[in-house]
mmCIF file of C-alpha atoms and ligand atoms in Angstrom:
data_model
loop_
_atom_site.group_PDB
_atom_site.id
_atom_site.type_symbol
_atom_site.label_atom_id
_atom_site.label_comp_id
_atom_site.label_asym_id
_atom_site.label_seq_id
_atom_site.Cartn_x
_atom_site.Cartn_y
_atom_site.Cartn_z
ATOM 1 C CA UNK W 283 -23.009 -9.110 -21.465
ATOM 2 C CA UNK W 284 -22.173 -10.475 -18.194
ATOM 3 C CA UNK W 285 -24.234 -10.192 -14.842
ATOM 4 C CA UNK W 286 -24.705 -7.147 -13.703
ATOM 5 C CA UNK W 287 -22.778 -6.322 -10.135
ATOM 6 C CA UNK W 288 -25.373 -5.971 -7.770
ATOM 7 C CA UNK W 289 -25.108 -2.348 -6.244
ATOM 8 C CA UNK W 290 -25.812 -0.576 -3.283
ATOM 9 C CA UNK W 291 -26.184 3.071 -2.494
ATOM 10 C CA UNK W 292 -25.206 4.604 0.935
ATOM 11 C CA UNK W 293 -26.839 7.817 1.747
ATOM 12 C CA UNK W 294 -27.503 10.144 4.651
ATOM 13 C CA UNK W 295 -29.231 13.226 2.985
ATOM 14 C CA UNK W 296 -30.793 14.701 0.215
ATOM 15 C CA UNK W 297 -29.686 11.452 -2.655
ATOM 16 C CA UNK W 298 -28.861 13.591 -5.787
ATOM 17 C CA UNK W 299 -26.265 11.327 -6.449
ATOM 18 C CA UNK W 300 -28.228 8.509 -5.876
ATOM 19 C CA UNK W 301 -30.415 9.830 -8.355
ATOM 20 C CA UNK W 302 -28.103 10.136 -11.251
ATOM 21 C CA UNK W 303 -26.961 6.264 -10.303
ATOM 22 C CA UNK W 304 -30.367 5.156 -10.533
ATOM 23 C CA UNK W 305 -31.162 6.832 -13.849
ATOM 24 C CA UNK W 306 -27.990 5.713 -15.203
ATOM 25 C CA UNK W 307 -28.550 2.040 -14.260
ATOM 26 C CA UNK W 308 -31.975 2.212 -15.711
ATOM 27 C CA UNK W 309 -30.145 2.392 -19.231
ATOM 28 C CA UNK W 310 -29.977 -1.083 -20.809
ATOM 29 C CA UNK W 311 -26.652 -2.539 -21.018
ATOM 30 C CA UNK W 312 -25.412 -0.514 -17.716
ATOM 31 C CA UNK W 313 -22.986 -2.943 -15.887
ATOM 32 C CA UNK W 314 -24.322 -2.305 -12.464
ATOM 33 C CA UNK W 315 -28.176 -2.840 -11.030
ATOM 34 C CA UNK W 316 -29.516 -1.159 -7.677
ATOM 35 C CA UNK W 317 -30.202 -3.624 -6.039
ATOM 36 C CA UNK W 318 -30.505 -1.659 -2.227
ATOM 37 C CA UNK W 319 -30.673 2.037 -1.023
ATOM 38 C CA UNK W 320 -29.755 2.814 3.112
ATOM 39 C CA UNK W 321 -30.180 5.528 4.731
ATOM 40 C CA UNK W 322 -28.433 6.331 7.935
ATOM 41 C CA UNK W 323 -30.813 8.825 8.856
ATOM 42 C CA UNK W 324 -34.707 8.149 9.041
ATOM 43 C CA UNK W 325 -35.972 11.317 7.605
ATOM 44 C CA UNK W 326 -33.728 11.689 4.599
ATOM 45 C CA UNK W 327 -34.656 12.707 1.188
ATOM 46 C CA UNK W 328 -33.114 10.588 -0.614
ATOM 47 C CA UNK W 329 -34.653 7.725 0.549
ATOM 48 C CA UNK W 330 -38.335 9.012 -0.240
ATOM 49 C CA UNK W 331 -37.554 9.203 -3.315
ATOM 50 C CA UNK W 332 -36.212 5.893 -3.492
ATOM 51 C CA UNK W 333 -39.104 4.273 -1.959
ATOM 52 C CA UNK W 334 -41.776 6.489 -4.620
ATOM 53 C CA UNK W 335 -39.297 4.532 -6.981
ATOM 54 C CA UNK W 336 -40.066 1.073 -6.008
ATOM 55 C CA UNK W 337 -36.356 0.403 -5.209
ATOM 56 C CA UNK W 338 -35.493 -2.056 -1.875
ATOM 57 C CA UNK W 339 -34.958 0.558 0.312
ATOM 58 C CA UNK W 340 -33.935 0.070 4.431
ATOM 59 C CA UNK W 341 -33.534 2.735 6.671
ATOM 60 C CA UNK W 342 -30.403 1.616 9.531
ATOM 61 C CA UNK W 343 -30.582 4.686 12.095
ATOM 62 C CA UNK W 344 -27.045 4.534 13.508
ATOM 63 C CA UNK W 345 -28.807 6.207 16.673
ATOM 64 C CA UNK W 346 -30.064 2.882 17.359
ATOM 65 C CA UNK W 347 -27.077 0.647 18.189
ATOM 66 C CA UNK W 348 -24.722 1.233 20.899
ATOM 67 C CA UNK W 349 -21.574 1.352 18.889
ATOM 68 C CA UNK W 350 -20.537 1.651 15.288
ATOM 69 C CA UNK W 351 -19.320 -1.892 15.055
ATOM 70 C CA UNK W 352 -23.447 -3.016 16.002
ATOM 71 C CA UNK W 353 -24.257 -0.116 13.502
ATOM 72 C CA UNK W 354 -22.224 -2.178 10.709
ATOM 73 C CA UNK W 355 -23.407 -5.573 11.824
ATOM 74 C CA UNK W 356 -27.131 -4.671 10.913
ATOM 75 C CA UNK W 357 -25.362 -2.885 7.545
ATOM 76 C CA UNK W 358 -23.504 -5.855 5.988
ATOM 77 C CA UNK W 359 -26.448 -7.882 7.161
ATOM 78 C CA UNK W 360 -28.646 -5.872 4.808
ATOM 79 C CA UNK W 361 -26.200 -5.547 2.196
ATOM 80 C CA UNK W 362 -26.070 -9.497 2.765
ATOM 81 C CA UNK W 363 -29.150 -10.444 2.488
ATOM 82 C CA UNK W 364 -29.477 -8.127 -0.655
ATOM 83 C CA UNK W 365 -26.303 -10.430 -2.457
ATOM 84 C CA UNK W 366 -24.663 -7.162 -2.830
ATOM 85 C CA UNK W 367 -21.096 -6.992 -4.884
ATOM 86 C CA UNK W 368 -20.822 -3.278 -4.897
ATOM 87 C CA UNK W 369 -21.128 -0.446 -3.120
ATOM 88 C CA UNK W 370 -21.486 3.549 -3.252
ATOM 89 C CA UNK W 371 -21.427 5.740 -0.640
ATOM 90 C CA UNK W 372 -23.788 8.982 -2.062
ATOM 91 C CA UNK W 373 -23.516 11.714 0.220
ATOM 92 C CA UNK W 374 -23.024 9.049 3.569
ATOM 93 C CA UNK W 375 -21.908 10.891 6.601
ATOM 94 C CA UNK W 376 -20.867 8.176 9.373
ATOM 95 C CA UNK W 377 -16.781 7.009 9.349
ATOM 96 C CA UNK W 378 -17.054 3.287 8.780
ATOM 97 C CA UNK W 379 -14.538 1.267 10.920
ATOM 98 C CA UNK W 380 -11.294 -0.429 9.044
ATOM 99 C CA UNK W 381 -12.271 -3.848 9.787
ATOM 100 C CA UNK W 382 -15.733 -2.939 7.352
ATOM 101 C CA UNK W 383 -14.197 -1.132 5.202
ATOM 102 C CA UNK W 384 -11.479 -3.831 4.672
ATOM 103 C CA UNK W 385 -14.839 -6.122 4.154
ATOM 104 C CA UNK W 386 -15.448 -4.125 0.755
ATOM 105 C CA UNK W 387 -11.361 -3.503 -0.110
ATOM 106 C CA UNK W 388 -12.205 -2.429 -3.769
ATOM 107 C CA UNK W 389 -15.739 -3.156 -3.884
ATOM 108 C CA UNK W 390 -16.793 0.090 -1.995
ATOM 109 C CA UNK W 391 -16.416 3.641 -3.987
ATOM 110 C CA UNK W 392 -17.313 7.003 -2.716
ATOM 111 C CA UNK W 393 -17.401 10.814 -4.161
ATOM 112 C CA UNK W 394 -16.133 13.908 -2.784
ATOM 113 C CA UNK W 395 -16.397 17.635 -4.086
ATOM 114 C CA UNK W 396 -13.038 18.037 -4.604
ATOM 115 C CA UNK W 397 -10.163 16.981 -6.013
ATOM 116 C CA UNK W 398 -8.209 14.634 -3.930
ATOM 117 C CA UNK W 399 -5.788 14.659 -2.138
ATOM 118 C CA UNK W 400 -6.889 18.668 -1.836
ATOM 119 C CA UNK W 401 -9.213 19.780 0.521
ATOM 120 C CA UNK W 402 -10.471 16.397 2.652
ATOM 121 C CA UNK W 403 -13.411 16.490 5.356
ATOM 122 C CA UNK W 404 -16.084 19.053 5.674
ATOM 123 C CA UNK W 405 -16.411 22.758 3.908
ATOM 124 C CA UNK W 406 -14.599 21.415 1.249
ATOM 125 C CA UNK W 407 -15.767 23.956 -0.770
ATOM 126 C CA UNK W 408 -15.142 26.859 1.459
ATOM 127 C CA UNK W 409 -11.507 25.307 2.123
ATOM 128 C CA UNK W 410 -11.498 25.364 -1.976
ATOM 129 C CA UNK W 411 -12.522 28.976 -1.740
ATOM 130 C CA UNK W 412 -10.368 30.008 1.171
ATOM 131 C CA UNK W 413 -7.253 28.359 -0.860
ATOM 132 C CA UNK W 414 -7.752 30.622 -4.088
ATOM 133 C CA UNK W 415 -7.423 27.847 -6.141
ATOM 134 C CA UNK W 416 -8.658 28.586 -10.000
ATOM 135 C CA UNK W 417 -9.969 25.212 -10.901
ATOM 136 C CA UNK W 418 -12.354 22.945 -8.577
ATOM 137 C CA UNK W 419 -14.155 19.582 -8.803
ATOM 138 C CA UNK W 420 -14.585 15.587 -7.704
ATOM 139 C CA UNK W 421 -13.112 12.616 -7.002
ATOM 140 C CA UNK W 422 -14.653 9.330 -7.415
ATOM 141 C CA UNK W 423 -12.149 6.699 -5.162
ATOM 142 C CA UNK W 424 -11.993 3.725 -4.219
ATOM 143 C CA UNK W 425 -12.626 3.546 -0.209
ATOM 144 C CA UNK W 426 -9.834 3.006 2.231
ATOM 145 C CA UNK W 427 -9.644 3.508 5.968
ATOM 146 C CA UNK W 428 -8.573 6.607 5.861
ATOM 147 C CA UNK W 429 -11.104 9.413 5.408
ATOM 148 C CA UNK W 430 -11.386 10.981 2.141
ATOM 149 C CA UNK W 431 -8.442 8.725 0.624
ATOM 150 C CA UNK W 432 -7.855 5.933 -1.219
ATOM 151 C CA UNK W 433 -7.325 4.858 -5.061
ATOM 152 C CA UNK W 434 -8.376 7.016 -8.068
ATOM 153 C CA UNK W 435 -11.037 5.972 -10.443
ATOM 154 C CA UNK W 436 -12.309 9.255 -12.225
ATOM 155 C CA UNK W 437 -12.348 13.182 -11.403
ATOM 156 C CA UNK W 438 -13.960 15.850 -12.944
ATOM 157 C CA UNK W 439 -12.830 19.588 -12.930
ATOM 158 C CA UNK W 440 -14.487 23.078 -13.672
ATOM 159 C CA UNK W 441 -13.235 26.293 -13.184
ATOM 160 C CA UNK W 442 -13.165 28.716 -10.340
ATOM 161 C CA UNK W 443 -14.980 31.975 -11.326
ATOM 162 C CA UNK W 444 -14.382 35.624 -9.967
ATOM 163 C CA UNK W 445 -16.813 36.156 -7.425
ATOM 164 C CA UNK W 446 -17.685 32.362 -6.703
ATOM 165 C CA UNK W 447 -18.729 31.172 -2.688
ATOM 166 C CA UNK W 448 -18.818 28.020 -1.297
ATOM 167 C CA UNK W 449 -22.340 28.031 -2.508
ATOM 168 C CA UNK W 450 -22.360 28.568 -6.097
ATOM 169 C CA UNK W 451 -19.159 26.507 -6.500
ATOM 170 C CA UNK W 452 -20.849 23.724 -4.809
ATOM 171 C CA UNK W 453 -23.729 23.570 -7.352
ATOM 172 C CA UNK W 454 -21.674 23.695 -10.450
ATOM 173 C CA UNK W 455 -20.035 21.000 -8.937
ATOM 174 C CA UNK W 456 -22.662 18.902 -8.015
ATOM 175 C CA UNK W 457 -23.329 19.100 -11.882
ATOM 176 C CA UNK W 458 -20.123 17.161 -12.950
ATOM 177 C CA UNK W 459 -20.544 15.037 -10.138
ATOM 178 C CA UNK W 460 -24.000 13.967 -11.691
ATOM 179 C CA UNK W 461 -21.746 13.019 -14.757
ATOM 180 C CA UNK W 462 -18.947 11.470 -13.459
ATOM 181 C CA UNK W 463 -20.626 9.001 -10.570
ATOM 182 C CA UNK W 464 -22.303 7.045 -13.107
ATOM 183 C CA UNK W 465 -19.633 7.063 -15.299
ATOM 184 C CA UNK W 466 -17.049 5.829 -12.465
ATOM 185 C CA UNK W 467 -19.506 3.132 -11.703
ATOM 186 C CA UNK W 468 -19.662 1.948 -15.023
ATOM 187 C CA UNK W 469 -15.980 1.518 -15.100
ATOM 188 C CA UNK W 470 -16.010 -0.167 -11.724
ATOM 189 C CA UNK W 471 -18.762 -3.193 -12.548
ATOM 190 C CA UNK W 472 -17.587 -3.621 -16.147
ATOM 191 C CA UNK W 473 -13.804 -4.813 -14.415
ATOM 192 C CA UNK W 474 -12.899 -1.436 -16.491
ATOM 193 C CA UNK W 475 -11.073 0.362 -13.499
ATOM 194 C CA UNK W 476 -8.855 -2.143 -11.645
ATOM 195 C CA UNK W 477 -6.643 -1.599 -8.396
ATOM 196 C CA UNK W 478 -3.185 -1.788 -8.705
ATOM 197 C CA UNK W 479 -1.288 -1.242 -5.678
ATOM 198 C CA UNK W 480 -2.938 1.789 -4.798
ATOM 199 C CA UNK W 481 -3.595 3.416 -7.818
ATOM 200 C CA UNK W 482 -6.270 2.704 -10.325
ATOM 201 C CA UNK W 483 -5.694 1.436 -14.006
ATOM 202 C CA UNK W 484 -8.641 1.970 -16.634
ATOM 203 C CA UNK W 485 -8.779 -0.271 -19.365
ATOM 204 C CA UNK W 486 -11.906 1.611 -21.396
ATOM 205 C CA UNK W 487 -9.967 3.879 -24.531
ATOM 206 C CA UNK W 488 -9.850 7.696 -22.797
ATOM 207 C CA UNK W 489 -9.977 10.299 -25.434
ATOM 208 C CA UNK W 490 -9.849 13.162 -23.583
ATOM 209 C CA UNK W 491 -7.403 14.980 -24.018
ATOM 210 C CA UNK W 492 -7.897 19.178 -23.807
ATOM 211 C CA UNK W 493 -6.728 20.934 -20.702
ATOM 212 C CA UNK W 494 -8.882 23.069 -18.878
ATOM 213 C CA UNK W 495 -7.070 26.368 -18.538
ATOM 214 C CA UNK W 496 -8.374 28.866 -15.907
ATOM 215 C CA UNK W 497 -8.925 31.877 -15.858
ATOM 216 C CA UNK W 498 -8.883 31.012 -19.943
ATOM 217 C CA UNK W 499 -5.994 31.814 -22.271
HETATM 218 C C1 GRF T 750 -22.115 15.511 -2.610
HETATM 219 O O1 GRF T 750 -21.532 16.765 -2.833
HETATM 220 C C2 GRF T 750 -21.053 14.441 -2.476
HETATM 221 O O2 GRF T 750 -19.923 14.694 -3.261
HETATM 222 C C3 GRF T 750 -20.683 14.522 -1.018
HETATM 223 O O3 GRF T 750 -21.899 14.778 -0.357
HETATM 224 C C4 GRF T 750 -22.791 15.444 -1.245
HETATM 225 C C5 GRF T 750 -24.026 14.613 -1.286
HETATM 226 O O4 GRF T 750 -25.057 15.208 -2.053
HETATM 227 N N1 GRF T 750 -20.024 13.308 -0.591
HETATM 228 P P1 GRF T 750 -26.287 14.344 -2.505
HETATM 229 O O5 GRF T 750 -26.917 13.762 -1.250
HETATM 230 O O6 GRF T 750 -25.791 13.272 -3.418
HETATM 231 O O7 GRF T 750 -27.216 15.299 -3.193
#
């Protein structure tokens, strides 16, 4: 197998994401290690837990530099120092400026509860809600400068039930985003899921092939 792509994981809250990457690189043979976890924000959950796990952890409190280009200095300098190839943003809340993000063009990957290019930003999933839409779910992408935006690599959808708020939809959800993070990843350090223009091409066989119908027929 070749090396595994060294990893990092962004996070500013809770880390359930984080979790499922970390348990999915633990598997032998995964393509990607963690090889970092930062945390925006001192007090987060997320990184806790990554500490009790033994991972390199470093908390870089945005609050502390003057501007978000000092804020991003001290970030690539950690993900520097860490040799880091890859990285995924889990539930990171801070916009990251175009010149960084152009740093990690196609090395940086983030998930959103919904699926893109419907219902960007905050509340997605009372904008989901609010829109009536019948079937839900995530978007792993590629980052770009633009928020919420940028090439394809894997989504995941579930269906809208009678009766559902922003709350319950949101944890059935963060299910199939516990599924398809590690999955995307996978794709991304094996060279599996390649840019092309702006779209994503995926080399692994996909055998999926039965719609989701809902409500169900
Ligand atoms: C997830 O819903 C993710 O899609 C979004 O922020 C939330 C983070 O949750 N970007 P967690 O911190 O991974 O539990």
């Amino acid at each position: 197998m070749s090396k595994k792509q060294r990893t990092a994981i962004l996070i500013s809250g809770r880390g359930s994401n984080m979790r499922s990457l970390v348990e999915a690189a633990r598997v032998p043979g995964y393509p990607a290690e963690i090889a970092l976890v930062v945390s925006n924000r001192p007090h987060a959950a997320g990184i806790a837990w990554a500490v009790e796990q033994g991972l390199p952890a470093v908390i870089i409190d945005h609050k502390e530099y003057a501007s978000r280009a000092d804020f991003e200095r001290a970030l690539q300098s950690a993900l520097d120092s860490h040799q880091i190839e890859l990285v995924a943003l889990a539930g990171f809340m801070r916009l990251m400026t175009p010149e960084f993000v152009g740093c990690w063009h196609d090395r940086m990957i983030n998930i959103h509860p919904s699926l893109l290019p419907s219902f960007k930003g905050l509340h997605t999933h009372e904008q989901a809600i609010a829109a009536g839409v019948k079937i839900a779910g995530c978007t792993v992408h590629f980052v770009r400068a633009e928020m919420d935006a940028g090439p394809i690599i894997a989504q995941a959808a579930i269906p809208v039930l009678e009766g559902d708020t922003a709350e319950t939809l949101a944890a059935r959800i963060l299910e199939v985003e516990h599924r398809v993070y590690p999955a995307a990843l996978r794709l991304v350090a094996a060279g599996q899921a390649r840019c092309e223009g702006e779209k994503v091409v995926i080399s692994s066989e996909i055998n999926e092939t039965n719609p989701l119908y809902s409500p169900a027929v």
